[in-house]
Coordinates of C-alpha atoms and ligand atoms in Angstrom, one line a residue:
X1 CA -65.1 -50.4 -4.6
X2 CA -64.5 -47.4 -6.9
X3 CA -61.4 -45.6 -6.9
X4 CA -63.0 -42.7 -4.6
X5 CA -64.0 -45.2 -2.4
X6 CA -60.5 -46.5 -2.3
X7 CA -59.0 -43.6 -2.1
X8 CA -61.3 -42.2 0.8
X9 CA -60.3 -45.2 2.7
X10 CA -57.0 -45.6 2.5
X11 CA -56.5 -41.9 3.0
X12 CA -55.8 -41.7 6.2
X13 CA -53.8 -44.9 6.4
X14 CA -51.2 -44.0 4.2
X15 CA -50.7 -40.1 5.3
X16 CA -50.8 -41.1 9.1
X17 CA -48.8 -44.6 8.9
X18 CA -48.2 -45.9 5.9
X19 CA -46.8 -42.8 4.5
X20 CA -44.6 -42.0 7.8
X21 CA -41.4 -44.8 7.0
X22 CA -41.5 -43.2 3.5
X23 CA -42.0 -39.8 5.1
X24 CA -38.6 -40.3 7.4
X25 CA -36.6 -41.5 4.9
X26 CA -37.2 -38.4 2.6
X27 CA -36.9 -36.7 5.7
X28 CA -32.9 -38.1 6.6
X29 CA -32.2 -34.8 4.4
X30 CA -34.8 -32.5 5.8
X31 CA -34.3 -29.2 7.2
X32 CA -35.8 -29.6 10.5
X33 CA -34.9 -26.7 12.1
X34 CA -34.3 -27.5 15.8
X35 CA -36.8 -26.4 18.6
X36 CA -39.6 -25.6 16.1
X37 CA -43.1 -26.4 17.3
X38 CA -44.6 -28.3 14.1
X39 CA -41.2 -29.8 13.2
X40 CA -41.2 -33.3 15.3
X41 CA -37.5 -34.6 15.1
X42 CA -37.0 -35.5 11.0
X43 CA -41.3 -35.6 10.9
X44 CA -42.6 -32.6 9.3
X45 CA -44.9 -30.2 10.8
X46 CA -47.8 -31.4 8.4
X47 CA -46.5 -35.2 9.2
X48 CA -46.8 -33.9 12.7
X49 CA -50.2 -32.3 12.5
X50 CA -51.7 -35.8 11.6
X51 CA -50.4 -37.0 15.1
X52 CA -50.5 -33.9 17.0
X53 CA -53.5 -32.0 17.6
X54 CA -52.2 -28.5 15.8
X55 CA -52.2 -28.4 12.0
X56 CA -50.0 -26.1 9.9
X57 CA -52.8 -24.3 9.3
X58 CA -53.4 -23.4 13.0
X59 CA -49.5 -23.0 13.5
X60 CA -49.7 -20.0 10.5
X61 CA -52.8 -18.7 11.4
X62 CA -51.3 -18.2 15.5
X63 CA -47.7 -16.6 14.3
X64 CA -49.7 -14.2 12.1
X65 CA -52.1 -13.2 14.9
X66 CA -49.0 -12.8 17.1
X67 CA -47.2 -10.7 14.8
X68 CA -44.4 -13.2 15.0
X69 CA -43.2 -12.9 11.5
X70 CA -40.2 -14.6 12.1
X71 CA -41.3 -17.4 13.2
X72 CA -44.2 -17.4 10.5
X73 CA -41.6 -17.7 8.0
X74 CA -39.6 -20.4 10.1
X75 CA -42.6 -22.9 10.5
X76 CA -43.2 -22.4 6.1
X77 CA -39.1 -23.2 6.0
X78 CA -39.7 -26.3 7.7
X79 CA -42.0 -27.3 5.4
X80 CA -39.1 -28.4 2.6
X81 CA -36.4 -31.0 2.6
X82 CA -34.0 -28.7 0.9
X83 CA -30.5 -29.7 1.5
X84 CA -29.7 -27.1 4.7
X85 CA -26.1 -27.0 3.8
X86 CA -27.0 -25.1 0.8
X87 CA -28.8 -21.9 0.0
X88 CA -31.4 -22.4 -2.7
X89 CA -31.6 -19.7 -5.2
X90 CA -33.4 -21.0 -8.1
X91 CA -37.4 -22.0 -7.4
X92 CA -37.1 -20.4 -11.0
X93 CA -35.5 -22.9 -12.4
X94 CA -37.0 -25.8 -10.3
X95 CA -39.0 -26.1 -7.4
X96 CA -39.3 -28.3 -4.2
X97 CA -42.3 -29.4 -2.6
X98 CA -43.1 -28.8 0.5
X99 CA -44.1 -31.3 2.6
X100 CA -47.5 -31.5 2.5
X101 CA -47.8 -32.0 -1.2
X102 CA -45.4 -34.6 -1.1
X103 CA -47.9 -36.4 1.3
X104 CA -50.5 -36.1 -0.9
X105 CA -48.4 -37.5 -3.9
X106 CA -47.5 -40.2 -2.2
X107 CA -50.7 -40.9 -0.5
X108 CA -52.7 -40.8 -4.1
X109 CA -49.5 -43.2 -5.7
X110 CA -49.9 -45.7 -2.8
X111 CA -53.9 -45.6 -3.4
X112 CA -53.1 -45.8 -7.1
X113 CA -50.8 -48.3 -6.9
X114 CA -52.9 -50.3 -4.5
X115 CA -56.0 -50.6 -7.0
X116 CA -55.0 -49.3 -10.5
X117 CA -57.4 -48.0 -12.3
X118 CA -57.4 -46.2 -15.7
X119 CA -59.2 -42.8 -16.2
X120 CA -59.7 -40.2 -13.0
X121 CA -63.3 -39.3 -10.7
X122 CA -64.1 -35.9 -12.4
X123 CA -65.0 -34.7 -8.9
X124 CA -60.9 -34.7 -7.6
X125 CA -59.9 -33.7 -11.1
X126 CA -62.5 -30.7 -10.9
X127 CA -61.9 -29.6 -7.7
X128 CA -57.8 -29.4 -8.2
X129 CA -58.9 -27.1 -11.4
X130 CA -61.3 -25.2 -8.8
X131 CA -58.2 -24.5 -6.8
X132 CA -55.8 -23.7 -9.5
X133 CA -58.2 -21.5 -11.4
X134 CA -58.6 -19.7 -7.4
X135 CA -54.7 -19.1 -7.5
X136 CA -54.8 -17.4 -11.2
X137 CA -57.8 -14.9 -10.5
X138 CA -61.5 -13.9 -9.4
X139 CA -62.9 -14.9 -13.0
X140 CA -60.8 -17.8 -13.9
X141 CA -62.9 -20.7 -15.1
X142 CA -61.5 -24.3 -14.0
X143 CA -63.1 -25.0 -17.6
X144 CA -60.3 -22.5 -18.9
X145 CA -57.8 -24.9 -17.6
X146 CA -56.4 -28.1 -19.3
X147 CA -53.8 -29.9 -17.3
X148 CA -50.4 -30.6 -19.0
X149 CA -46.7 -31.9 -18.2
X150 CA -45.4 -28.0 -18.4
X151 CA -45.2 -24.7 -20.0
X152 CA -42.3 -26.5 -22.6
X153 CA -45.1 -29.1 -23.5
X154 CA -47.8 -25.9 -23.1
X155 CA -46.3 -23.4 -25.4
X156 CA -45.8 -26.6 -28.5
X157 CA -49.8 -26.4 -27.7
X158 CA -50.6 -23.4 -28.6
X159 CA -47.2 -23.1 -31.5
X160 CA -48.6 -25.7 -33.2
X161 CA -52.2 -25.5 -32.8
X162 CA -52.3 -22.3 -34.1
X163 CA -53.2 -21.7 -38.0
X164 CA -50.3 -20.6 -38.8
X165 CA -49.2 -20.3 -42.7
X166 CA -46.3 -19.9 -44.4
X167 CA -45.0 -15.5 -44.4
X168 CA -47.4 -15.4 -41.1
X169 CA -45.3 -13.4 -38.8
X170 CA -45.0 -14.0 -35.0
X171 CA -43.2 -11.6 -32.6
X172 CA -40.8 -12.6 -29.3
X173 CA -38.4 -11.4 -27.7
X174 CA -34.8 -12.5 -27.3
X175 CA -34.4 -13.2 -24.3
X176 CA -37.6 -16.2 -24.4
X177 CA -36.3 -19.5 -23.3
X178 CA -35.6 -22.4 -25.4
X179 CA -39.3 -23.8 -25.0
X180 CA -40.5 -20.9 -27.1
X181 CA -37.6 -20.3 -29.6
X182 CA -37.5 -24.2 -30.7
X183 CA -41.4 -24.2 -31.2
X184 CA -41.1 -21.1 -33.3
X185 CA -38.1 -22.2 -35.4
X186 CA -39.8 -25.6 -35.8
X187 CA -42.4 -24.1 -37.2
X188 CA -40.5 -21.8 -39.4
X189 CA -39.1 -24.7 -40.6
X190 CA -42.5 -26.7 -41.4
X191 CA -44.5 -23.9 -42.0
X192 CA -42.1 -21.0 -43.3
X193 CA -43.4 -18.6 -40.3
X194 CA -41.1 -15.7 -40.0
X195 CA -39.9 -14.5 -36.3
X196 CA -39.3 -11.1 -35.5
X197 CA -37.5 -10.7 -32.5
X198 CA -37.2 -7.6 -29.9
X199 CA -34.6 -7.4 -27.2
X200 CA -36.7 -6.2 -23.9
X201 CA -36.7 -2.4 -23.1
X202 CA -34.9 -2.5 -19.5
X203 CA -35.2 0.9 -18.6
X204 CA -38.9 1.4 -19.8
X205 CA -41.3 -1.2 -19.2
X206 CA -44.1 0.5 -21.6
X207 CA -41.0 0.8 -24.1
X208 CA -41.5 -3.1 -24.7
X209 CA -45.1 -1.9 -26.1
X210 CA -43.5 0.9 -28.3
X211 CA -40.9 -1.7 -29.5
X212 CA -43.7 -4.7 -30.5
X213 CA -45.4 -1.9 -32.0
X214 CA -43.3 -1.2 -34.3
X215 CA -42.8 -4.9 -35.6
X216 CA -46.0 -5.4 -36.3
X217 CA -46.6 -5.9 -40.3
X218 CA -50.2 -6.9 -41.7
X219 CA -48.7 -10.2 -41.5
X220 CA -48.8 -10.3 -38.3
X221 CA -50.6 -13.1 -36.6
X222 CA -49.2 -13.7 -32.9
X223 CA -47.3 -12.3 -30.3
X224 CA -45.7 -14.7 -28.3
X225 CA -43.5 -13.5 -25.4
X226 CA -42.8 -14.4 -21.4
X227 CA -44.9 -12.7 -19.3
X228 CA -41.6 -12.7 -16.6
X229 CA -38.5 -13.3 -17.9
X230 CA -36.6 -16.2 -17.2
X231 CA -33.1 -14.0 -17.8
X232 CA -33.9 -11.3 -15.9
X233 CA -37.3 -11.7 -14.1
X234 CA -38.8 -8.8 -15.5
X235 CA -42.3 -8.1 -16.0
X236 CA -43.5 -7.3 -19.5
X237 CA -46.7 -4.6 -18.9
X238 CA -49.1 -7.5 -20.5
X239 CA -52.7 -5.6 -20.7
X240 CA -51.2 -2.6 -22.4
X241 CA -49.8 -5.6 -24.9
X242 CA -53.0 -7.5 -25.0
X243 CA -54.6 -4.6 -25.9
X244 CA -52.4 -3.9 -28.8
X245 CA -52.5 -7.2 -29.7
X246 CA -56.2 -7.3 -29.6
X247 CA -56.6 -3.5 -31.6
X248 CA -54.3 -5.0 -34.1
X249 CA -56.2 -8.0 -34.9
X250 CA -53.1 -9.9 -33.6
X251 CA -53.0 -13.5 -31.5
X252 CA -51.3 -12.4 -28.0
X253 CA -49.4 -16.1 -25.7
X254 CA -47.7 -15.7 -22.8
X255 CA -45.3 -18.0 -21.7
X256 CA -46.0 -18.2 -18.1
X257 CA -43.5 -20.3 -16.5
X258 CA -42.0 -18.0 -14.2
X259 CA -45.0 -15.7 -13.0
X260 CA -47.9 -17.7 -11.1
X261 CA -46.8 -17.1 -7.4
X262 CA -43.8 -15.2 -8.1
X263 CA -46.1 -12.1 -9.4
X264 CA -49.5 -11.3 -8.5
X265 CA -52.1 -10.9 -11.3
X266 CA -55.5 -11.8 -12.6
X267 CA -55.0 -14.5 -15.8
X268 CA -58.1 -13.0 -17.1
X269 CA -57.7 -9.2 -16.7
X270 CA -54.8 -9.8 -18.7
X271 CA -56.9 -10.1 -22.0
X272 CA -53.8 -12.8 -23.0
X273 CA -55.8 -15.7 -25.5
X274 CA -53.1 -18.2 -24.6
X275 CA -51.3 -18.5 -21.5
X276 CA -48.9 -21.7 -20.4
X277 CA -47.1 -22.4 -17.3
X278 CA -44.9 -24.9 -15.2
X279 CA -46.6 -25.7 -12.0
X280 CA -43.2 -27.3 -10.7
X281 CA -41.6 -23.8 -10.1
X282 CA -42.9 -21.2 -8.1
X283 CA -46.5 -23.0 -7.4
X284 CA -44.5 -26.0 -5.9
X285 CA -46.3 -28.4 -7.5
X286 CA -44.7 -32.1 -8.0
X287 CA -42.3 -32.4 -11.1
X288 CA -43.7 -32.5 -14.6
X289 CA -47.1 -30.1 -13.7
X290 CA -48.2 -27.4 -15.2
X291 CA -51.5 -26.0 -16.8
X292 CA -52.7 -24.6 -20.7
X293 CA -55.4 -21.5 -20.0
X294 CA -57.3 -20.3 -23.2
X295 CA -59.8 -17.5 -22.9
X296 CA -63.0 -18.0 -23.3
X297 CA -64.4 -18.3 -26.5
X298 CA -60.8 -19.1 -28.1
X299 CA -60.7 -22.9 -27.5
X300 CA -61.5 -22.9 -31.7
X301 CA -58.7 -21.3 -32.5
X302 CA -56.3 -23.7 -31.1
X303 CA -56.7 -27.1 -32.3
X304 CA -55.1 -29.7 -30.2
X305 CA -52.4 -31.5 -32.1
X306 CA -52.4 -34.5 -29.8
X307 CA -55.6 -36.3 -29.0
X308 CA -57.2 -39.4 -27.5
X309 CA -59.0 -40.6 -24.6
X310 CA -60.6 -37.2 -22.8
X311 CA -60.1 -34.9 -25.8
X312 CA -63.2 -35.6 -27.5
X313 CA -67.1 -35.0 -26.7
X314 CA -67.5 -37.9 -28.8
X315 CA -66.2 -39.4 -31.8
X316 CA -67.5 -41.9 -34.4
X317 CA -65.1 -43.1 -37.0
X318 CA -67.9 -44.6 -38.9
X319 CA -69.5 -42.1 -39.2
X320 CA -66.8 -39.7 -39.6
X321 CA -67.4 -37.6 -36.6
X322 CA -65.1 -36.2 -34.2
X323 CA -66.4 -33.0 -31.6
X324 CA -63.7 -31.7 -29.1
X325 CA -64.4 -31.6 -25.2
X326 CA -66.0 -28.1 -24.8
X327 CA -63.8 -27.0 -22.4
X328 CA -59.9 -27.1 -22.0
X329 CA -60.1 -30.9 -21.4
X330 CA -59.6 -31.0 -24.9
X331 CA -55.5 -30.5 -24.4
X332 CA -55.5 -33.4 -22.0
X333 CA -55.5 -36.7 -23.8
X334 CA -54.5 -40.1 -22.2
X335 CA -53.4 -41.5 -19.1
X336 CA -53.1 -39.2 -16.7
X337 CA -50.6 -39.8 -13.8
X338 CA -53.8 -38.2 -11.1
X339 CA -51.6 -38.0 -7.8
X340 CA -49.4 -35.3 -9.9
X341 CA -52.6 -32.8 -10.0
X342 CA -54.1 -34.2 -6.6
X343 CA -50.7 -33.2 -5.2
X344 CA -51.0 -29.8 -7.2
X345 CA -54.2 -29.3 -5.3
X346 CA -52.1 -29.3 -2.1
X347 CA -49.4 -27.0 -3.6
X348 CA -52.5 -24.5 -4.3
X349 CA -54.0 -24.9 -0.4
X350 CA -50.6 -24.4 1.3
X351 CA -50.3 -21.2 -1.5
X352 CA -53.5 -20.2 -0.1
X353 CA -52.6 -21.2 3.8
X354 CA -49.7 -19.0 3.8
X355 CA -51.1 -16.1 1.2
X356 CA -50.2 -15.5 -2.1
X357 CA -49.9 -12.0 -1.4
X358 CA -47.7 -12.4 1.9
X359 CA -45.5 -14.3 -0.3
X360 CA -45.6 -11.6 -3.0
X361 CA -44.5 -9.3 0.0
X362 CA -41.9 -11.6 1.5
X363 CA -40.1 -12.4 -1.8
X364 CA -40.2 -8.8 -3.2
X365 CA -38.3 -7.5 -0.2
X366 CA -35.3 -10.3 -0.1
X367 CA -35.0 -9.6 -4.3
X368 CA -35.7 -5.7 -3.6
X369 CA -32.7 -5.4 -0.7
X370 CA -30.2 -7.9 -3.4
X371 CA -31.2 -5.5 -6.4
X372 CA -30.2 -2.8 -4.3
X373 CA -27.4 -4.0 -2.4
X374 CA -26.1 -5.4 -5.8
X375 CA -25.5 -1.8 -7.1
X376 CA -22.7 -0.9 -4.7
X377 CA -20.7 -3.8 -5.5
X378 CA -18.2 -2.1 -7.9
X379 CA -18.1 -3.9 -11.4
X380 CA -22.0 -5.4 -11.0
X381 CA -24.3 -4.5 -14.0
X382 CA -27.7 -5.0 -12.7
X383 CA -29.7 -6.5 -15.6
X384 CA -33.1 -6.3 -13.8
X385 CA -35.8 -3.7 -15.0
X386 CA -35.2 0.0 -13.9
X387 CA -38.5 0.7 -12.5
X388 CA -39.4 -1.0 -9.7
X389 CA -43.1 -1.7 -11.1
X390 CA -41.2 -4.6 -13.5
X391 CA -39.1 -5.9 -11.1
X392 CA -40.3 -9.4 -9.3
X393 CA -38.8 -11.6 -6.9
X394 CA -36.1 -12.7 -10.2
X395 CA -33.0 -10.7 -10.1
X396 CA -30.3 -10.7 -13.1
X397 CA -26.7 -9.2 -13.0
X398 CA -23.1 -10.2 -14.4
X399 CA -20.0 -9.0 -13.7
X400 CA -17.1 -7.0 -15.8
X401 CA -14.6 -8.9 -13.7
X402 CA -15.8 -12.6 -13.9
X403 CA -17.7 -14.7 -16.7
X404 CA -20.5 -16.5 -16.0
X405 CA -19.7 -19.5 -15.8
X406 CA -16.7 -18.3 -12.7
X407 CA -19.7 -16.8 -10.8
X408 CA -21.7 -19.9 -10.7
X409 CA -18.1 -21.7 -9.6
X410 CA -17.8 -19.2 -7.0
X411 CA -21.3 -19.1 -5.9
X412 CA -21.3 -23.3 -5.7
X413 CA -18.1 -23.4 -3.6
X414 CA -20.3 -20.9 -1.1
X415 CA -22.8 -23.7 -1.6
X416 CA -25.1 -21.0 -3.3
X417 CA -27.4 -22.4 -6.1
X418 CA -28.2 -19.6 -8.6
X419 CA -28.8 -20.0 -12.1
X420 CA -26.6 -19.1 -14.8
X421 CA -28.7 -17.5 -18.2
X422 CA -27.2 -18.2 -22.0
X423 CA -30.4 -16.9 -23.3
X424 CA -29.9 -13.7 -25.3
X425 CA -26.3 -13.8 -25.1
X426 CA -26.3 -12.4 -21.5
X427 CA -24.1 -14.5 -20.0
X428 CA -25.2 -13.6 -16.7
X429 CA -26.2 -15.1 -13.5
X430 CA -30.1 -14.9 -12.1
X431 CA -31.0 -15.1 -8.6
X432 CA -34.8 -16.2 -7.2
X433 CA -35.9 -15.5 -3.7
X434 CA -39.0 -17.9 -2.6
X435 CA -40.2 -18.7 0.6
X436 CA -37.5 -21.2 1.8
X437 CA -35.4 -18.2 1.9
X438 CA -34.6 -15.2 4.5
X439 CA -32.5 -12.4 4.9
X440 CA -29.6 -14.4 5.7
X441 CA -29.3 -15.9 2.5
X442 CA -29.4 -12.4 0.6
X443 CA -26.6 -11.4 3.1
X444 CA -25.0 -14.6 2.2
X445 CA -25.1 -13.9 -1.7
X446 CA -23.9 -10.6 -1.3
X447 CA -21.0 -11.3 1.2
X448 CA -19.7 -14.0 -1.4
X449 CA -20.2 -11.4 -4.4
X450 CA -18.2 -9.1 -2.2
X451 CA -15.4 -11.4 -1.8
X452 CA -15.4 -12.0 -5.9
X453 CA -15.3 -8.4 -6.7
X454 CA -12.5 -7.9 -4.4
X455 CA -14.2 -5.6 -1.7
X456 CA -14.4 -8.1 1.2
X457 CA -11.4 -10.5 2.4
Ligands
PLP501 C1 -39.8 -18.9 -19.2 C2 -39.8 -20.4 -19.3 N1 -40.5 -21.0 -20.2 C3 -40.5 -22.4 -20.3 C4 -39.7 -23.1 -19.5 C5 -39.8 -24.6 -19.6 O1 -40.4 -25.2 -18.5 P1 -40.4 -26.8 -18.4 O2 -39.1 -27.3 -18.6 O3 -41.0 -27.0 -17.0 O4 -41.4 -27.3 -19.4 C6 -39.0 -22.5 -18.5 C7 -38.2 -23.3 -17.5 O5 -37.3 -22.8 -16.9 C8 -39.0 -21.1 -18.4 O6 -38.3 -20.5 -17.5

């Protein structure tokens, strides 16, 4: 029997029984919200659709039809085992999986476990790259996409594959997180690259082109910035880059950690050559997921610098030959753990069950009312974007009053989980809104900002 076989098999064993003891022991901390048809005592609602005869899917598609937002959003809460005693402020940072990807990840470990087998089916493998290339755009290629372990391990990729020489210049901005500033100064260090650093325009978005612009040198080779801000979730206006980038002859990365699902776009339309990303944040994908996309016709210009198993067309050492994979496989080499990306596959249909755009929507108006609502707390400096157009659902601020480090205390005895930024020197605090959260959370994380600036007992 071949693993498909297996897998095919045992499928329903281990989501409908098998799975269920683990699947109520994960559950002891789940938030089950009482009364909720699809929540079956500490069983969640996609547990519950295996033994019931109304799937999620239904559940979602019947709220929406009846106009019941509110209880839309309820049956998508229900969906994650986040601690209920706390409000969760930071998919940025890290994400939870709702519950029907941790039923495939532990369906596809069982099976896996059960019957080991090196090497993956390309047809699973394919089909999760299918989904994930749906999520990112109408013309993205699953041959764009190489699987990886995350945008730190993604942006290394394309740092170091990249023929870069010693005087080459590369631009970022300050505020990039550590992922991106340690590959460039490793680099420096190896290579003798320069970095030219910006600090991102705030009150103009298209500023942040002016302001690239004006680094560029003829030794120029790559501009390598976020494409949203992990300090202050601002969106940087990436096709007017991309199009600089391109006019000047320039390489143009994006480090995408922080935008799949929190902002809508079209990977392609951006014109980017390189673009990395986490799949363990906002896509809710298991831990240590994420994805390398290189535009078509690039895959030349950056040379995997790990290879092995899958990387290659074929190779010969006798006779001295070696020909990469011709499509993005080539950054995947090795053992793959396979129920990661099967389980990314369900992150990507419960994106698509619930709508990447009515999420876009949902998010955008809890961070839209905190950005707002933020201003009239005396002694808040908003560090989000001026113009709405480069806001997403990533707000920053810091107080005059209080460090840091004191607003995180605060925030953590209101058993509030934000995320405090070092990055740039800000020394602020940034806030995510997902879809575990509600309006009561934002008027929870203003009331306690309220009582720390003094205004509210
Ligand atoms: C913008 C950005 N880049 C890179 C990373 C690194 O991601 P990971 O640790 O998942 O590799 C993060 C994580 O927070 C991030 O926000």
């Amino acid at each position: 029997m071949n693993r498909k076989e297996f897998l095919k098999m045992t499928a329903g064993l281990a989501g409908g029984v098998a799975g269920l003891p683990l699947m109520r022991k994960l559950a002891g901390a789940a938030t089950a919200e009482p009364g909720l048809p699809g929540t079956v005592g500490a069983i969640s609602a996609a547990a519950a659709a295996r033994t019931t005869s109304a799937p999620l899917e239904t559940l979602l598609a019947q709220a929406a039809a009846a106009g019941d937002d509110d209880h839309f959003w309820k049956l998508v809460r229900g969906q994650f085992l986040l601690d209920p005693g706390w409000i969760y402020l930071n998919f940025g940072g890290l994400g939870s999986c709702p519950l029907p990807v941790l039923n495939r990840l532990i369906e596809c470990t069982q099976a896996e476990e059960r019957a080991p087998s090196a090497g993956h089916d390309e047809k699973p493998w394919q089909d999760v790259k299918e989904k994930l290339a749906r999520a990112l755009g109408q013309t993205c290629r699953k041959e764009d996409l190489g699987f990886i372990g995350g945008a730190t391990e993604g942006v290394s990729v394309i740092v170091n594959g990249l023929a870069l020489k010693e005087g080459d210049e590369v631009i970022t901005t300050t505020h990039e997180h550590v992922a991106v500033h340690s590959a460039l100064l490793n680099r420096m260090q190896r290579n003798g690259i320069a970095i030219r650093l910006f600090e991102p325009d705030i009150v103009s978005g298209l500023g942040n082109v002016d302001r690239i612009a004006k680094l560029i040198t003829p030794r120029t080779r790559l501009i390598f910035i976020s494409h949203v801000t992990c300090t202050t979730g601002q969106l940087f206006p990436v096709k007017e880059i991309a199009a600089l980038a391109r006019s000047k002859n320039v390489w143009f990365a994006l480090d995408g950690a922080q935008a799949p699902i929190c902002v809508p776009f079209d990977i392609a339309e951006t014109g980017v050559d390189f673009y990395t990303c986490s799949t363990h944040k906002w896509m809710m994908g298991p831990k240590r997921t994420g994805f390398i996309y290189v535009r078509p016709g690039m895959l030349d210009t950056l040379r995997p610098q790990t290879v092995g198993g899958g990387s290659s067309e074929r190779y010969d050492a006798a006779k001295g030959e070696f020909v990469f994979h011709p499509t993005a496989q080539r950054y995947e080499s090795g053992t793959q753990n396979d129920a990661l990306f099967y389980a990314l596959g369900a992150a990507c249909d419960f994106v698509e069950t619930i709508g990447a755009d009515r999420i876009w929507r949902h998010n955008r108006s809890l961070a839209e009312r905190f950005y707002q609502e933020l201003g009239q707390i005396p002694g808040v400096e908003r560090l989000s974007p001026e113009e709405e157009a480069y806001r997403t659902a990533m707000i920053g601020f810091r107080m005059k009053s209080h460090a840091h480090t004191q607003i995180g205390e605060h925030m953590a005895k209101d058993k509030i989980r934000v995320r405090p930024v070092t990055e740039g020197g800000l020394n602020s605090i940034r806030v995510s809104f997902h879809i575990n959260n509600h309006n009561g959370d934002v008027t929870a994380i203003l009331d306690s900002l309220q009582k720390l600036a003094g205004v509210k007992p």
